[in-house]
Structure formats: C-alpha cells, structure tokens
XYZ file of C-alpha atoms in Angstrom:
154
model
C 0.321 0.153 -0.374
C 3.080 2.090 0.807
C 4.330 1.802 -2.992
C 0.546 2.549 -4.333
C 1.051 5.807 -2.095
C 3.941 6.018 -2.999
C 3.662 5.903 -6.702
C 0.859 7.704 -6.918
C 2.464 10.984 -5.125
C 4.881 10.890 -7.792
C 2.992 10.427 -10.324
C 0.780 13.567 -9.249
C 3.766 15.747 -8.940
C 5.195 14.464 -12.220
C 2.043 15.760 -13.843
C 1.961 19.135 -12.080
C 5.571 19.496 -12.771
C 5.345 18.862 -16.452
C 2.285 21.149 -16.733
C 4.490 24.135 -15.208
C 6.443 23.529 -17.685
C 4.168 23.927 -20.417
C 2.474 26.700 -18.992
C 2.594 29.929 -22.128
C 5.217 32.828 -20.826
C 2.749 36.035 -20.828
C 5.220 38.373 -21.374
C 6.915 36.384 -23.891
C 7.546 38.661 -27.236
C 8.335 36.784 -30.072
C 9.633 39.436 -32.194
C 12.371 39.773 -29.862
C 13.193 36.059 -29.083
C 14.082 35.657 -32.729
C 16.348 38.899 -33.017
C 17.984 37.538 -29.913
C 18.011 34.359 -32.103
C 16.255 32.213 -28.400
C 14.902 28.883 -28.415
C 11.556 28.441 -26.830
C 13.314 28.610 -23.156
C 14.776 32.219 -24.177
C 18.099 30.406 -24.706
C 21.086 29.907 -27.129
C 24.081 28.196 -27.606
C 27.528 30.848 -27.574
C 30.806 29.371 -26.828
C 33.379 30.063 -24.316
C 36.422 30.742 -24.794
C 39.421 30.348 -21.618
C 42.321 32.761 -22.222
C 45.235 30.958 -20.254
C 48.912 31.914 -20.097
C 50.968 30.919 -23.379
C 53.711 28.894 -23.891
C 55.317 31.428 -25.337
C 57.777 33.533 -23.218
C 58.164 37.011 -24.539
C 61.013 39.235 -22.645
C 60.815 42.471 -24.760
C 58.561 45.282 -23.110
C 57.963 47.031 -26.121
C 56.455 43.515 -27.501
C 54.762 42.776 -24.900
C 52.837 45.913 -24.386
C 51.872 45.890 -28.455
C 50.670 42.727 -27.630
C 48.324 44.248 -25.035
C 47.592 47.068 -26.673
C 46.393 44.682 -29.487
C 44.245 42.181 -26.969
C 42.653 45.430 -26.156
C 42.063 46.773 -29.988
C 40.722 43.195 -30.541
C 38.284 43.392 -27.182
C 36.700 46.726 -28.753
C 36.502 45.414 -31.771
C 34.713 42.385 -31.263
C 32.293 44.553 -28.595
C 31.857 47.192 -31.538
C 30.392 44.232 -33.901
C 28.608 42.161 -31.331
C 30.396 38.863 -31.301
C 32.125 39.274 -28.029
C 29.284 39.486 -25.362
C 31.029 39.447 -22.043
C 34.778 39.121 -21.287
C 36.575 39.380 -17.852
C 39.806 38.973 -15.886
C 39.622 35.724 -14.076
C 41.214 36.052 -10.483
C 44.488 33.270 -9.202
C 43.533 30.353 -10.233
C 45.563 26.777 -10.857
C 44.740 26.298 -14.143
C 46.623 29.320 -15.209
C 43.212 31.012 -16.564
C 44.058 34.868 -17.400
C 40.048 35.709 -18.830
C 37.097 34.724 -20.431
C 35.546 35.180 -23.244
C 31.812 34.293 -24.590
C 31.471 34.416 -28.286
C 27.786 34.769 -30.362
C 28.230 32.474 -31.930
C 28.209 28.597 -31.501
C 31.145 26.785 -34.008
C 34.465 26.605 -32.134
C 35.785 26.902 -35.412
C 34.125 30.399 -36.084
C 35.077 31.386 -32.576
C 38.910 30.754 -33.269
C 38.974 32.535 -36.159
C 37.434 35.422 -34.257
C 39.993 35.045 -31.068
C 42.986 34.441 -34.011
C 42.370 37.755 -34.919
C 43.860 38.646 -31.756
C 47.091 39.279 -31.834
C 47.929 37.932 -28.048
C 46.368 34.720 -28.783
C 48.366 34.907 -32.243
C 51.581 35.285 -30.976
C 51.456 32.955 -28.498
C 51.026 35.465 -24.971
C 47.597 33.550 -24.813
C 46.509 29.781 -25.471
C 42.719 29.457 -25.667
C 40.127 26.379 -25.155
C 36.946 26.424 -26.011
C 33.798 25.507 -24.878
C 29.979 25.321 -26.056
C 27.975 27.309 -23.821
C 23.958 27.112 -23.298
C 23.407 30.860 -21.553
C 20.382 33.342 -21.788
C 19.741 34.389 -24.814
C 19.260 37.988 -23.782
C 22.638 37.968 -22.226
C 24.595 40.700 -25.053
C 21.692 43.140 -23.911
C 23.362 44.307 -20.538
C 25.567 46.472 -22.755
C 22.519 49.054 -23.045
C 22.787 49.589 -19.420
C 26.555 49.023 -18.435
C 27.280 52.288 -19.000
C 24.615 53.895 -16.593
C 26.494 52.221 -13.667
C 29.659 52.582 -14.687
C 31.070 56.116 -12.344
C 34.324 55.786 -14.119
C 35.972 53.957 -16.630
C 38.253 50.782 -16.489
C-alpha cells in the first residue's frame, strides 16, 4: 500500500511539474526572441573561450606592450561588432586561466577565427580553450545598461 501511495504522489508531482513546464509565459515577445536567436526557453548556444598564459616567452617590454594594446583593441572591436558578449579577468587559479570570453557564435571554428584576430592569441602570449555554453539569449542586451552604472571607465 505504501508503494502504491508513493507512486500516486510521484505521478501527481510529475504531472503538475510537466504542466508547469508547458505553461506559456504571458510576457513572451516572439519578435524579440527571434532577434536574439532564442530557443523556446529563451536560451541559445554560445562559445566560451578561456584564455590562459601562453607557452611563448616574450622578453621585450615593447613587444609585450604592443601585444596587450592589440589585445585590448581586439576586445573593443569584437564588442563593437557584437561578436563579444562578455569578457573579464579571472582571479588566481591553478589552471593559469587569465580571462574568459563569451562569443556570440555557436561554432568553435568561427570562435577560433575570431580569437586568432587577437595578436596576443595569434603570437602565443595567450593560449585558448574552447567550450560550448548554453546561456540566456538576452545576455548581450546588458551592454545597453552598463554605461549607466559605470562611475569610472576601466
């Protein structure tokens, strides 16, 4: 009898949970969802790139400065053309990760082409690791609000 009652309760929760999953959202905006490339859950695939310390040892301060300037220029260009969604530095870690990028593509080969435009990657100051990442399709829209909350530019 206990097993029967447990089964009935389990089925009840499964049905109500399934029904909740299928409930349409009243604020849904198909035009916006389509423009952001969202699936039915408001999500989409991106490529996450982890930058880590590269194997190339560069001694010249001028070369390092040139590579870092090119790195920042590449970040700005990718941000301006909408291919870079989010980036930021990493705290100290045992994997030598220096920063991450979330790119507005679902293809690793496209992400590799984008990252190879960055001289710090191209010349080995940074190595890259690529991962598929499933995240909110609305993530790129944060940029509209970011300037409103920055008291100082980084």
